[in-house]
Amino acid sequence: MSTAIVTGTPPAGSSLEDDLRSLGFDVRMAADAASTATALAAVPATERVALVDARFTGHVHALRLALTDPRFPAAAVEGALTAQPEARGALTRALGEAGGPGTDALTARLEADGVPVHRPDLGVLVAAVPDSAEARAKTRAEVDSVDDEAVRLRTAVKSRDGFFTTYCISPYSRYLARWCARRGFTPNQVTTASLLTALIAAGCAATGTRAGFVAAGALLLFSFVLDCTDGQLARYSLQYSTLGAWLDATFDRAKEYAYYAGLAIGAAHGGGHDDVWALALGAMVLQTCRHVVDFSFTEANHDAAANTSPTAALSDRLDSVGWTVWARRMIVLPIGERWAMIAVLTALTTPRVVFYALLIGCALAACYTTAGRVLRSLTRKARRTDRAARALADLADSGPLAEAAAKAAARRPGGGATAPALVLAAAALLLVPLWWHPEPGWWPVLGAGLYALFAGAAVARPLKGPLDWLVPPVFRAAEYVTILALAAHSSASGALPAAFGLVAAVAYHHYDTVYRIRGGTGAPPRRLVRAIGGHEGRVLAVTIAAALWHGQGFTTALTVLATALALTVLIESIRFWVSSGAPAVHDETGEPA
């Protein structure tokens, strides 16, 4: 429940009360400062409250943006101010100190009291408090000249998306979002519908028939339409929630990776009996590592100042040339282009062709984005903050073995190899034995032990170097590729599908870590990371399992490990994301990968 207190006497013909009620507010009138304070005190402390000047003249959507967005403790536009329960105490103090209910003065007092006040970018929308009949008539004319519903629809679309999404999906998905809003559907319901559609698509692909593949491609595209619609619905109706943040952050990957599994099952059960599980797992590994590169680079430079990189300057200049913007957005194979490619190739070709195209496209995209970020890092002049170093350490996902090695390395005198050099050496020590002796045995176990030592040394000191953001993605690649290589070279039936499940469970944990950090609440608790072994502990466990149990025993070990890990991380993740303290994380700029 929300209450709006209208302060002062509304001019004749004002529709302000009706506008506020249309936004779901219980409206109360207050003629002066004393009655405003009385009305404010009568609103329960657990409710949102809004103070609106009776002379307010503007668009309803301007009021909606200022007064109904749940992500901010306080927000304001000219003539209107809102406070969530956590900011109510400061608002009460501000009302007493300001000496009156003027919203602009109250906003200034709140900011002086340390309360962050969100000021939405209204663009062409109008929000004003005219002080005369002539000024009111002029403002009213400005309001009438702008269609706020058209603005609301336009701003429901992300400010930055890929070519396919911008020109092939958003022109009509925004109207689907409005249709859902008018019928009372929530973004979470649309998100769930998108997931179910993708899972049905995966089931169709698993049939291995041409009709199934065609249906799978069509359903995957429709799932993507719904995926765009849920975010547009959230922005259109300002329905943000912690549960929605969790669903939005995880379901895209769940849908895509479930579809990979469906294609692999369909290939095995189709007429050709083609085993493409290694390709499916490779595609998931490559795509997840691409995301980790994006996340690590972003977090490393989240609050770095004085970015003087010539590479960044060149990128900014290219953004002024229209066609290069779209070319650069498409070359990274963002989710819209990627899913469109997968859907079309599924319908027209075979799963093997789909995975070959996906691996080649994602590999080229990964080389392009990683090379550009390395150049930016080497040519920029900026200091990394403690927050950035902490985020990279959390993304590294180090377990007990690496922690012990890090403590030992930290006691040594300064200097020595840099973190990127150490992490590359760790990966080499792990992966070279697998290449040199691909059959399961004890050489990979030795490599895993050395990997744990070097991995610990790599994170022994704060990750503030120019290329230290490479540490988490190299760890991810080393862990995932180890599981893939051991399963691919195993003679055990079902080892690759079990490895697919294990990597999926680990990848979920890593995505969960990223979105918690993005929300400002920090990484998952250390007890969880230690319980699941850290990346080095899991690598050691898998290599030992491959050495001890050949044949079906290795498949069983992978399955047990995947199940235990999935249950552990899911229980903790669900507990966190449904808690009241979870952040409402929403990507407003578009997802490049």
Coordinates of C-alpha atoms in Angstrom, one line a residue:
M1 CA 0.0 0.0 0.0
S2 CA 1.2 3.5 -0.8
T3 CA -0.1 6.9 0.3
A4 CA 0.2 10.2 -1.5
I5 CA -0.2 13.4 0.5
V6 CA -1.2 16.3 -1.7
T7 CA 0.0 19.6 -0.1
G8 CA -1.8 22.8 -0.7
T9 CA -5.0 23.6 -2.5
P10 CA -5.3 22.1 -6.1
P11 CA -6.2 24.7 -8.8
A12 CA -9.7 24.4 -10.4
G13 CA -9.9 21.6 -12.8
S14 CA -6.9 19.8 -11.5
S15 CA -6.8 16.0 -12.2
L16 CA -3.9 15.4 -9.9
E17 CA -5.9 13.3 -7.4
D18 CA -7.2 11.1 -10.2
D19 CA -3.7 10.7 -11.6
L20 CA -2.3 9.6 -8.3
R21 CA -5.1 7.1 -7.7
S22 CA -4.5 5.6 -11.2
L23 CA -1.0 4.9 -10.0
G24 CA -2.3 3.0 -7.0
F25 CA -1.9 5.7 -4.3
D26 CA -4.3 6.3 -1.4
V27 CA -4.7 10.1 -1.7
R28 CA -4.9 12.4 1.4
M29 CA -5.1 16.2 1.4
A30 CA -3.1 18.6 3.5
A31 CA -3.6 22.3 3.4
D32 CA -0.5 23.4 5.3
A33 CA 2.7 22.3 7.1
A34 CA 0.9 21.2 10.3
S35 CA -1.7 19.1 8.5
T36 CA 1.1 17.6 6.3
A37 CA 3.0 16.5 9.3
T38 CA -0.2 15.0 10.9
A39 CA -1.0 13.2 7.7
L40 CA 2.6 11.9 7.4
A41 CA 2.5 10.6 11.0
A42 CA -0.7 8.8 10.3
V43 CA 0.8 6.7 7.5
P44 CA 2.2 3.4 8.8
A45 CA 6.0 3.3 9.0
T46 CA 6.1 0.2 6.7
E47 CA 4.4 2.0 3.8
R48 CA 5.8 4.2 1.0
V49 CA 4.7 7.8 1.2
A50 CA 4.7 10.5 -1.4
L51 CA 4.4 14.3 -1.0
V52 CA 3.0 16.1 -4.1
D53 CA 2.5 19.8 -4.5
A54 CA -1.1 20.5 -5.3
R55 CA 0.0 22.8 -8.1
F56 CA 1.9 20.0 -9.9
T57 CA 1.4 20.0 -13.6
G58 CA 2.9 17.3 -15.8
H59 CA 2.6 13.9 -17.3
V60 CA 1.3 10.9 -15.4
H61 CA 4.3 8.9 -16.5
A62 CA 6.6 11.5 -14.9
L63 CA 4.8 10.9 -11.6
R64 CA 5.0 7.2 -12.2
L65 CA 8.8 7.3 -12.7
A66 CA 9.3 9.5 -9.7
L67 CA 6.9 7.9 -7.2
T68 CA 6.5 4.1 -8.0
D69 CA 10.0 2.8 -8.8
P70 CA 10.7 0.3 -6.0
R71 CA 14.5 0.2 -6.5
F72 CA 15.3 3.5 -4.8
P73 CA 14.8 4.6 -1.1
A74 CA 13.8 8.1 -2.2
A75 CA 13.1 9.7 -5.6
A76 CA 11.9 13.1 -6.7
V77 CA 10.9 15.4 -9.7
E78 CA 9.9 19.0 -9.4
G79 CA 6.8 19.1 -7.3
A80 CA 6.8 15.5 -6.1
L81 CA 8.9 13.4 -3.7
T82 CA 8.6 9.8 -2.4
A83 CA 10.2 7.9 0.4
Q84 CA 10.4 4.2 1.0
P85 CA 10.1 2.9 4.6
E86 CA 13.9 3.1 5.0
A87 CA 13.9 6.8 4.2
R88 CA 10.7 7.7 6.2
G89 CA 12.6 8.8 9.3
A90 CA 14.8 11.2 7.3
L91 CA 11.7 12.6 5.6
T92 CA 10.0 13.3 8.9
R93 CA 13.1 15.1 10.1
A94 CA 13.4 17.0 6.9
L95 CA 9.8 18.2 7.2
G96 CA 10.5 19.6 10.6
E97 CA 13.7 21.3 9.5
A98 CA 12.5 22.7 6.2
G99 CA 9.7 24.6 7.9
G100 CA 7.1 23.6 5.3
P101 CA 6.0 20.9 2.8
G102 CA 7.7 22.3 -0.3
T103 CA 9.0 19.2 -2.1
D104 CA 12.1 20.8 -3.5
A105 CA 13.3 22.0 -0.1
L106 CA 12.5 18.6 1.4
T107 CA 14.5 16.9 -1.3
A108 CA 17.5 19.1 -0.5
R109 CA 17.2 18.3 3.2
L110 CA 17.0 14.6 2.5
E111 CA 20.2 14.8 0.4
A112 CA 21.9 16.8 3.1
D113 CA 20.9 14.1 5.6
G114 CA 22.8 11.5 3.4
V115 CA 19.7 9.9 1.8
P116 CA 20.4 9.2 -2.0
V117 CA 17.5 10.7 -3.9
H118 CA 16.9 9.3 -7.4
R119 CA 16.0 11.9 -10.0
P120 CA 14.7 10.1 -13.1
D121 CA 15.6 11.3 -16.5
L122 CA 12.3 12.6 -17.8
G123 CA 13.5 13.5 -21.3
V124 CA 10.6 15.2 -23.1
L125 CA 8.2 14.5 -20.2
V126 CA 7.0 17.5 -18.2
A127 CA 7.0 17.9 -14.4
A128 CA 6.6 21.5 -13.1
V129 CA 4.9 23.6 -10.4
P130 CA 3.7 26.8 -12.2
D131 CA 3.0 29.7 -9.9
S132 CA 0.5 31.6 -11.9
A133 CA -2.5 30.9 -14.2
E134 CA -0.6 32.0 -17.2
A135 CA 2.4 29.7 -16.4
R136 CA 0.0 26.9 -15.7
A137 CA -1.7 27.3 -19.1
K138 CA 1.7 27.3 -20.8
T139 CA 2.8 24.2 -18.9
R140 CA -0.5 22.5 -19.7
A141 CA 0.1 23.2 -23.4
E142 CA 3.6 21.6 -23.2
V143 CA 2.1 18.5 -21.5
D144 CA -0.5 18.2 -24.3
S145 CA 2.2 18.4 -27.0
V146 CA 3.9 15.2 -25.8
D147 CA 2.3 11.8 -25.9
D148 CA 3.5 10.3 -22.7
E149 CA 2.2 6.8 -23.6
A150 CA 4.4 6.9 -26.7
V151 CA 7.3 7.9 -24.5
R152 CA 6.5 5.2 -22.0
L153 CA 6.5 2.6 -24.8
R154 CA 9.7 3.8 -26.3
T155 CA 11.6 3.9 -23.0
A156 CA 10.4 0.4 -22.1
V157 CA 13.0 -0.8 -24.6
K158 CA 16.6 -1.1 -23.5
S159 CA 18.8 1.8 -24.5
R160 CA 21.4 -0.5 -26.0
D161 CA 20.6 -3.8 -27.7
G162 CA 21.8 -5.8 -30.7
F163 CA 20.7 -5.3 -34.3
F164 CA 18.4 -8.3 -34.3
T165 CA 16.7 -7.4 -31.1
T166 CA 16.4 -3.7 -32.0
Y167 CA 14.9 -4.2 -35.4
C168 CA 13.3 -7.6 -35.4
I169 CA 11.9 -8.0 -31.9
S170 CA 11.5 -4.7 -30.0
P171 CA 9.2 -3.0 -32.6
Y172 CA 6.4 -5.4 -31.6
S173 CA 7.4 -6.9 -28.3
R174 CA 6.9 -3.5 -26.6
Y175 CA 3.2 -3.7 -27.6
L176 CA 3.1 -7.3 -26.2
A177 CA 4.5 -5.8 -23.0
R178 CA 1.7 -3.2 -22.9
W179 CA -0.9 -5.9 -23.6
C180 CA 0.5 -7.9 -20.7
A181 CA 0.5 -4.9 -18.4
R182 CA -3.2 -4.1 -19.2
R183 CA -4.2 -7.6 -18.3
G184 CA -2.4 -7.7 -15.0
F185 CA 0.5 -10.1 -16.0
T186 CA 3.7 -9.6 -14.1
P187 CA 7.3 -9.6 -15.5
N188 CA 8.0 -12.8 -13.4
Q189 CA 5.1 -14.6 -15.1
V190 CA 6.3 -13.6 -18.5
T191 CA 9.9 -14.7 -17.5
T192 CA 8.5 -18.1 -16.4
A193 CA 6.6 -18.4 -19.7
S194 CA 9.8 -17.7 -21.6
L195 CA 11.6 -20.4 -19.6
L196 CA 8.8 -23.0 -20.2
T197 CA 8.7 -22.2 -23.9
A198 CA 12.5 -22.7 -24.2
L199 CA 12.3 -26.0 -22.3
I200 CA 9.5 -27.2 -24.6
A201 CA 11.8 -26.1 -27.5
A202 CA 14.6 -28.2 -26.0
G203 CA 12.2 -31.2 -25.7
C204 CA 11.2 -30.8 -29.4
A205 CA 14.9 -30.7 -30.4
A206 CA 15.4 -33.9 -28.3
T207 CA 13.0 -35.8 -30.5
G208 CA 15.7 -35.9 -33.3
T209 CA 13.1 -35.5 -36.0
R210 CA 13.0 -32.8 -38.7
A211 CA 9.6 -31.7 -37.5
G212 CA 10.9 -31.5 -34.0
F213 CA 13.9 -29.4 -35.1
V214 CA 11.6 -27.0 -37.0
A215 CA 9.3 -26.6 -34.0
A216 CA 12.3 -26.2 -31.7
G217 CA 13.7 -23.3 -33.7
A218 CA 10.3 -21.5 -33.9
L219 CA 9.7 -22.0 -30.1
L220 CA 13.3 -20.8 -29.3
L221 CA 12.6 -17.6 -31.2
F222 CA 9.3 -17.1 -29.4
S223 CA 11.0 -17.7 -26.1
F224 CA 13.4 -14.9 -27.0
V225 CA 10.4 -12.6 -27.8
L226 CA 9.0 -13.3 -24.3
D227 CA 12.5 -12.8 -22.9
C228 CA 12.5 -9.3 -24.3
T229 CA 8.9 -8.7 -23.3
D230 CA 9.5 -9.4 -19.6
G231 CA 12.1 -6.7 -19.2
Q232 CA 10.1 -4.3 -21.3
L233 CA 7.1 -5.0 -19.1
A234 CA 9.2 -4.3 -16.0
R235 CA 10.3 -1.0 -17.4
Y236 CA 6.8 -0.1 -18.7
S237 CA 5.1 -0.7 -15.4
L238 CA 8.1 -0.3 -13.1
Q239 CA 7.6 -3.7 -11.6
Y240 CA 11.0 -4.5 -10.3
S241 CA 11.5 -7.1 -7.6
T242 CA 14.3 -9.2 -6.0
L243 CA 12.7 -12.4 -7.3
G244 CA 12.5 -10.9 -10.8
A245 CA 16.2 -10.0 -10.5
W246 CA 17.1 -13.6 -9.7
L247 CA 14.9 -15.0 -12.5
D248 CA 16.2 -12.5 -15.0
A249 CA 19.8 -13.1 -14.0
T250 CA 19.7 -16.9 -14.3
F251 CA 16.9 -18.0 -16.7
D252 CA 18.6 -16.8 -19.9
R253 CA 21.6 -19.2 -19.3
A254 CA 19.3 -22.0 -18.1
K255 CA 17.2 -21.7 -21.3
E256 CA 20.2 -21.7 -23.7
Y257 CA 22.1 -24.5 -22.0
A258 CA 19.0 -26.6 -21.7
Y259 CA 18.5 -26.2 -25.4
Y260 CA 22.1 -27.3 -26.0
A261 CA 21.3 -30.5 -24.1
G262 CA 18.1 -31.0 -26.1
L263 CA 20.1 -30.7 -29.4
A264 CA 22.7 -33.2 -28.1
I265 CA 19.9 -35.7 -27.1
G266 CA 18.2 -35.2 -30.4
A267 CA 21.4 -35.9 -32.4
A268 CA 22.0 -39.1 -30.4
H269 CA 18.4 -40.3 -30.9
G270 CA 17.9 -39.1 -34.5
G271 CA 18.4 -41.0 -37.7
G272 CA 22.2 -40.4 -37.7
H273 CA 22.8 -41.4 -34.1
D274 CA 25.4 -38.6 -33.9
D275 CA 27.1 -38.0 -30.5
V276 CA 27.7 -34.2 -30.2
W277 CA 27.8 -34.0 -26.4
A278 CA 31.4 -32.9 -26.5
L279 CA 30.4 -30.1 -28.9
A280 CA 27.5 -29.1 -26.6
L281 CA 29.7 -29.0 -23.6
G282 CA 32.3 -27.1 -25.5
A283 CA 29.7 -24.5 -26.6
M284 CA 28.6 -24.1 -23.0
V285 CA 32.2 -23.7 -21.7
L286 CA 33.1 -21.1 -24.4
Q287 CA 29.9 -19.1 -23.8
T288 CA 30.3 -19.1 -20.0
C289 CA 34.0 -18.1 -20.3
R290 CA 33.0 -15.2 -22.6
H291 CA 30.6 -14.0 -19.9
V292 CA 33.3 -14.2 -17.2
V293 CA 35.6 -12.1 -19.4
D294 CA 32.8 -9.5 -19.6
F295 CA 32.1 -9.6 -15.9
S296 CA 35.7 -9.5 -14.7
F297 CA 36.7 -6.6 -17.0
T298 CA 33.6 -4.6 -16.0
E299 CA 34.1 -5.2 -12.3
A300 CA 37.8 -4.4 -12.5
N301 CA 37.0 -1.0 -14.0
H302 CA 33.7 -0.4 -12.2
D303 CA 34.9 2.7 -10.3
A304 CA 38.4 3.3 -11.8
A305 CA 39.0 6.9 -12.6
A306 CA 41.2 8.7 -15.2
N307 CA 40.7 6.3 -18.1
T308 CA 43.0 7.7 -20.7
S309 CA 43.2 4.6 -22.9
P310 CA 43.7 5.5 -26.6
T311 CA 41.8 2.3 -27.4
A312 CA 38.8 3.6 -25.5
A313 CA 39.1 6.9 -27.2
L314 CA 39.1 5.2 -30.6
S315 CA 36.0 3.2 -29.6
D316 CA 34.2 6.4 -28.6
R317 CA 35.0 7.9 -32.0
L318 CA 33.7 4.8 -33.8
D319 CA 30.5 5.1 -31.9
S320 CA 29.9 8.4 -33.8
V321 CA 29.8 6.4 -37.1
G322 CA 26.4 4.7 -37.3
W323 CA 27.2 1.6 -39.3
T324 CA 30.3 0.8 -37.1
V325 CA 28.1 0.8 -34.0
W326 CA 25.9 -2.0 -35.4
A327 CA 28.8 -3.9 -36.9
R328 CA 30.6 -3.9 -33.5
R329 CA 27.5 -5.0 -31.7
M330 CA 26.8 -7.8 -34.1
I331 CA 30.4 -9.1 -34.2
V332 CA 30.3 -10.0 -30.5
L333 CA 27.3 -12.3 -31.3
P334 CA 24.9 -11.0 -28.7
I335 CA 22.0 -13.0 -27.4
G336 CA 19.6 -11.9 -30.1
E337 CA 21.9 -12.7 -33.0
R338 CA 23.1 -15.9 -31.3
W339 CA 19.6 -17.3 -30.6
A340 CA 18.4 -16.4 -34.1
M341 CA 21.3 -18.2 -35.6
I342 CA 20.7 -21.3 -33.4
A343 CA 17.0 -21.3 -34.2
V344 CA 17.4 -21.0 -38.0
L345 CA 20.2 -23.6 -38.2
T346 CA 18.3 -26.0 -36.0
A347 CA 15.3 -25.9 -38.3
L348 CA 17.4 -26.2 -41.5
T349 CA 20.4 -28.3 -40.7
T350 CA 21.7 -30.7 -38.0
P351 CA 22.8 -30.3 -34.4
R352 CA 26.4 -30.8 -35.4
V353 CA 26.2 -27.9 -37.8
V354 CA 24.5 -25.8 -35.1
F355 CA 27.3 -26.4 -32.7
Y356 CA 30.1 -25.9 -35.2
A357 CA 28.6 -22.5 -36.2
L358 CA 28.1 -21.6 -32.5
L359 CA 31.7 -22.5 -31.6
I360 CA 33.2 -20.7 -34.5
G361 CA 31.1 -17.6 -34.0
C362 CA 31.6 -17.5 -30.2
A363 CA 35.4 -18.1 -30.6
L364 CA 35.7 -15.2 -33.0
A365 CA 33.6 -13.0 -30.8
A366 CA 35.7 -14.0 -27.8
C367 CA 39.0 -13.1 -29.5
Y368 CA 37.6 -9.7 -30.6
T369 CA 36.3 -8.7 -27.2
T370 CA 39.2 -10.1 -25.2
A371 CA 41.9 -8.5 -27.5
G372 CA 40.2 -5.1 -27.3
R373 CA 40.0 -5.3 -23.5
V374 CA 43.6 -6.3 -23.2
L375 CA 44.6 -3.3 -25.3
R376 CA 42.5 -1.0 -23.2
S377 CA 44.0 -2.4 -20.0
L378 CA 47.6 -2.0 -21.2
T379 CA 47.2 1.5 -22.5
R380 CA 45.0 3.1 -19.8
K381 CA 46.3 5.0 -16.8
A382 CA 44.1 4.4 -13.8
R383 CA 44.3 3.0 -10.3
R384 CA 42.2 0.1 -9.3
T385 CA 40.3 0.4 -6.1
D386 CA 40.1 -2.0 -3.2
R387 CA 36.5 -2.7 -4.2
A388 CA 37.6 -3.8 -7.7
A389 CA 40.4 -6.0 -6.2
R390 CA 37.8 -7.6 -3.8
A391 CA 35.4 -8.3 -6.6
L392 CA 38.1 -10.0 -8.7
A393 CA 39.1 -12.1 -5.7
D394 CA 35.5 -13.2 -5.2
L395 CA 35.1 -14.0 -8.9
A396 CA 38.3 -16.1 -8.7
D397 CA 36.3 -18.6 -6.5
S398 CA 39.3 -19.9 -4.5
G399 CA 38.7 -22.7 -2.1
P400 CA 40.6 -24.0 0.9
L401 CA 43.6 -25.3 -1.0
A402 CA 44.2 -22.1 -2.9
E403 CA 43.6 -20.1 0.3
A404 CA 46.4 -22.1 2.1
A405 CA 48.7 -21.6 -0.8
A406 CA 47.9 -17.9 -0.9
K407 CA 48.8 -17.5 2.7
A408 CA 52.1 -19.2 2.2
A409 CA 52.9 -17.1 -0.8
A410 CA 51.9 -13.9 1.0
R411 CA 54.5 -14.5 3.6
R412 CA 57.3 -14.4 1.0
P413 CA 59.0 -11.0 0.2
G414 CA 57.3 -8.9 -2.5
G415 CA 58.1 -9.0 -6.2
G416 CA 58.1 -12.1 -8.3
A417 CA 55.7 -13.1 -11.1
T418 CA 52.5 -11.1 -11.7
A419 CA 49.0 -12.6 -11.1
P420 CA 48.3 -13.2 -14.9
A421 CA 51.7 -15.0 -15.3
L422 CA 51.0 -17.2 -12.3
V423 CA 47.5 -18.0 -13.4
L424 CA 48.6 -18.9 -16.9
A425 CA 51.3 -21.1 -15.4
A426 CA 48.7 -22.8 -13.3
A427 CA 46.5 -23.4 -16.3
A428 CA 49.5 -24.8 -18.2
L429 CA 50.5 -27.2 -15.4
L430 CA 46.9 -28.4 -15.3
L431 CA 46.1 -28.7 -19.0
V432 CA 49.5 -29.9 -20.4
P433 CA 49.4 -33.3 -18.7
L434 CA 45.9 -33.7 -20.1
W435 CA 47.2 -33.0 -23.6
W436 CA 50.4 -35.1 -23.1
H437 CA 48.6 -38.0 -21.5
P438 CA 44.9 -37.7 -22.4
E439 CA 43.9 -41.1 -20.9
P440 CA 42.7 -41.0 -17.3
G441 CA 45.6 -41.6 -14.9
W442 CA 47.6 -40.0 -12.1
W443 CA 49.5 -37.4 -14.2
P444 CA 46.4 -35.1 -14.3
V445 CA 46.2 -35.5 -10.5
L446 CA 49.7 -34.2 -10.2
G447 CA 48.9 -31.3 -12.6
A448 CA 45.8 -30.5 -10.5
G449 CA 47.9 -30.4 -7.3
L450 CA 50.4 -28.0 -8.9
Y451 CA 47.5 -26.0 -10.3
A452 CA 46.2 -25.4 -6.8
L453 CA 49.6 -24.2 -5.6
F454 CA 50.1 -21.7 -8.4
A455 CA 46.4 -20.6 -8.3
G456 CA 46.8 -19.7 -4.7
A457 CA 50.0 -17.8 -5.4
A458 CA 48.1 -15.8 -8.1
V459 CA 45.6 -14.4 -5.6
A460 CA 48.0 -14.0 -2.7
R461 CA 48.1 -10.2 -3.2
P462 CA 45.4 -7.7 -4.2
L463 CA 44.4 -8.0 -7.8
K464 CA 45.1 -4.4 -8.9
G465 CA 47.4 -5.0 -11.9
P466 CA 46.3 -3.9 -15.4
L467 CA 45.6 -7.4 -16.6
D468 CA 44.6 -9.0 -13.3
W469 CA 41.0 -9.2 -14.5
L470 CA 42.2 -12.1 -16.6
V471 CA 42.6 -14.2 -13.5
P472 CA 38.9 -15.3 -13.0
P473 CA 38.3 -16.2 -16.7
V474 CA 41.5 -18.3 -16.9
F475 CA 40.4 -20.2 -13.8
R476 CA 37.0 -20.8 -15.3
A477 CA 38.5 -22.0 -18.6
A478 CA 41.0 -24.3 -16.8
E479 CA 38.3 -25.9 -14.6
Y480 CA 35.7 -26.4 -17.4
V481 CA 38.2 -27.6 -20.0
T482 CA 39.6 -30.1 -17.5
I483 CA 36.2 -31.6 -16.9
L484 CA 35.5 -31.6 -20.7
A485 CA 38.8 -33.3 -21.5
L486 CA 38.6 -36.0 -18.9
A487 CA 35.0 -36.9 -19.8
A488 CA 35.8 -36.8 -23.6
H489 CA 38.7 -39.2 -23.2
S490 CA 36.9 -41.5 -20.8
S491 CA 35.5 -44.8 -22.0
A492 CA 32.6 -44.5 -19.6
S493 CA 29.1 -44.4 -21.2
G494 CA 27.3 -41.2 -20.2
A495 CA 30.5 -39.4 -19.0
L496 CA 30.0 -36.4 -21.3
P497 CA 26.3 -35.8 -20.3
A498 CA 27.3 -36.1 -16.6
A499 CA 30.1 -33.6 -17.2
F500 CA 27.6 -31.3 -18.9
G501 CA 25.5 -31.4 -15.8
L502 CA 28.5 -30.7 -13.6
V503 CA 29.7 -27.8 -15.6
A504 CA 26.2 -26.4 -15.7
A505 CA 26.0 -26.6 -11.9
V506 CA 29.3 -24.9 -11.4
A507 CA 28.5 -22.2 -14.0
Y508 CA 25.3 -21.4 -12.1
H509 CA 27.3 -20.8 -9.0
H510 CA 29.6 -18.4 -10.9
Y511 CA 26.7 -16.5 -12.5
D512 CA 25.1 -16.3 -9.1
T513 CA 28.3 -14.8 -7.7
V514 CA 28.4 -12.2 -10.5
Y515 CA 24.9 -10.9 -9.9
R516 CA 25.3 -10.7 -6.2
I517 CA 28.4 -8.5 -6.7
R518 CA 26.5 -6.4 -9.2
G519 CA 23.8 -5.9 -6.7
G520 CA 26.2 -4.5 -4.2
T521 CA 25.8 -7.3 -1.6
G522 CA 29.1 -9.1 -2.2
A523 CA 29.9 -12.6 -3.2
P524 CA 28.2 -15.8 -1.7
P525 CA 29.4 -16.6 1.8
R526 CA 32.8 -18.1 2.2
R527 CA 31.4 -21.2 3.9
L528 CA 29.6 -22.0 0.6
V529 CA 32.7 -21.6 -1.5
R530 CA 34.7 -23.8 0.9
A531 CA 31.9 -26.4 1.0
I532 CA 32.0 -26.8 -2.8
G533 CA 35.8 -26.9 -2.8
G534 CA 36.6 -23.8 -4.8
H535 CA 37.7 -24.2 -8.4
E536 CA 41.0 -25.9 -7.5
G537 CA 39.3 -28.4 -5.1
R538 CA 36.8 -29.4 -7.8
V539 CA 39.5 -29.9 -10.4
L540 CA 41.4 -32.1 -8.0
A541 CA 38.3 -34.1 -7.1
V542 CA 37.5 -34.7 -10.8
T543 CA 41.0 -35.7 -11.7
I544 CA 41.2 -38.1 -8.7
A545 CA 37.8 -39.6 -9.7
A546 CA 39.1 -40.1 -13.3
A547 CA 42.2 -41.9 -11.9
L548 CA 40.4 -44.1 -9.4
W549 CA 37.3 -45.1 -11.3
H550 CA 37.4 -46.1 -14.9
G551 CA 34.4 -47.0 -17.0
Q552 CA 31.0 -46.5 -15.5
G553 CA 32.4 -45.5 -12.1
F554 CA 33.7 -42.2 -13.5
T555 CA 30.2 -41.4 -14.8
T556 CA 28.7 -42.2 -11.4
A557 CA 31.3 -40.0 -9.7
L558 CA 30.6 -37.1 -12.0
T559 CA 26.8 -37.5 -11.5
V560 CA 27.1 -37.6 -7.8
L561 CA 29.4 -34.6 -7.7
A562 CA 27.1 -32.6 -10.1
T563 CA 24.0 -33.4 -8.0
A564 CA 25.6 -32.6 -4.7
L565 CA 27.0 -29.3 -6.0
A566 CA 23.8 -28.3 -7.7
L567 CA 21.7 -28.9 -4.6
T568 CA 24.2 -27.0 -2.4
V569 CA 24.4 -23.9 -4.6
L570 CA 20.7 -23.8 -5.5
I571 CA 19.6 -24.0 -1.8
E572 CA 21.9 -21.1 -0.8
S573 CA 21.0 -19.1 -3.9
I574 CA 17.3 -19.4 -3.5
R575 CA 17.6 -18.5 0.2
F576 CA 19.5 -15.4 -0.8
W577 CA 17.4 -14.2 -3.7
V578 CA 14.0 -14.5 -1.9
S579 CA 15.4 -12.7 1.2
S580 CA 14.4 -9.1 1.8
G581 CA 18.0 -8.0 1.5
A582 CA 18.5 -9.2 -2.0
P583 CA 19.2 -6.5 -4.6
A584 CA 16.8 -5.7 -7.5
V585 CA 19.4 -6.1 -10.3
H586 CA 18.2 -5.3 -13.8
D587 CA 20.3 -4.7 -16.8
E588 CA 19.2 -1.4 -18.4
T589 CA 21.8 -1.1 -21.1
G590 CA 21.6 -4.4 -22.9
E591 CA 23.6 -7.6 -22.7
P592 CA 26.4 -7.7 -25.3
A593 CA 27.1 -11.4 -24.9

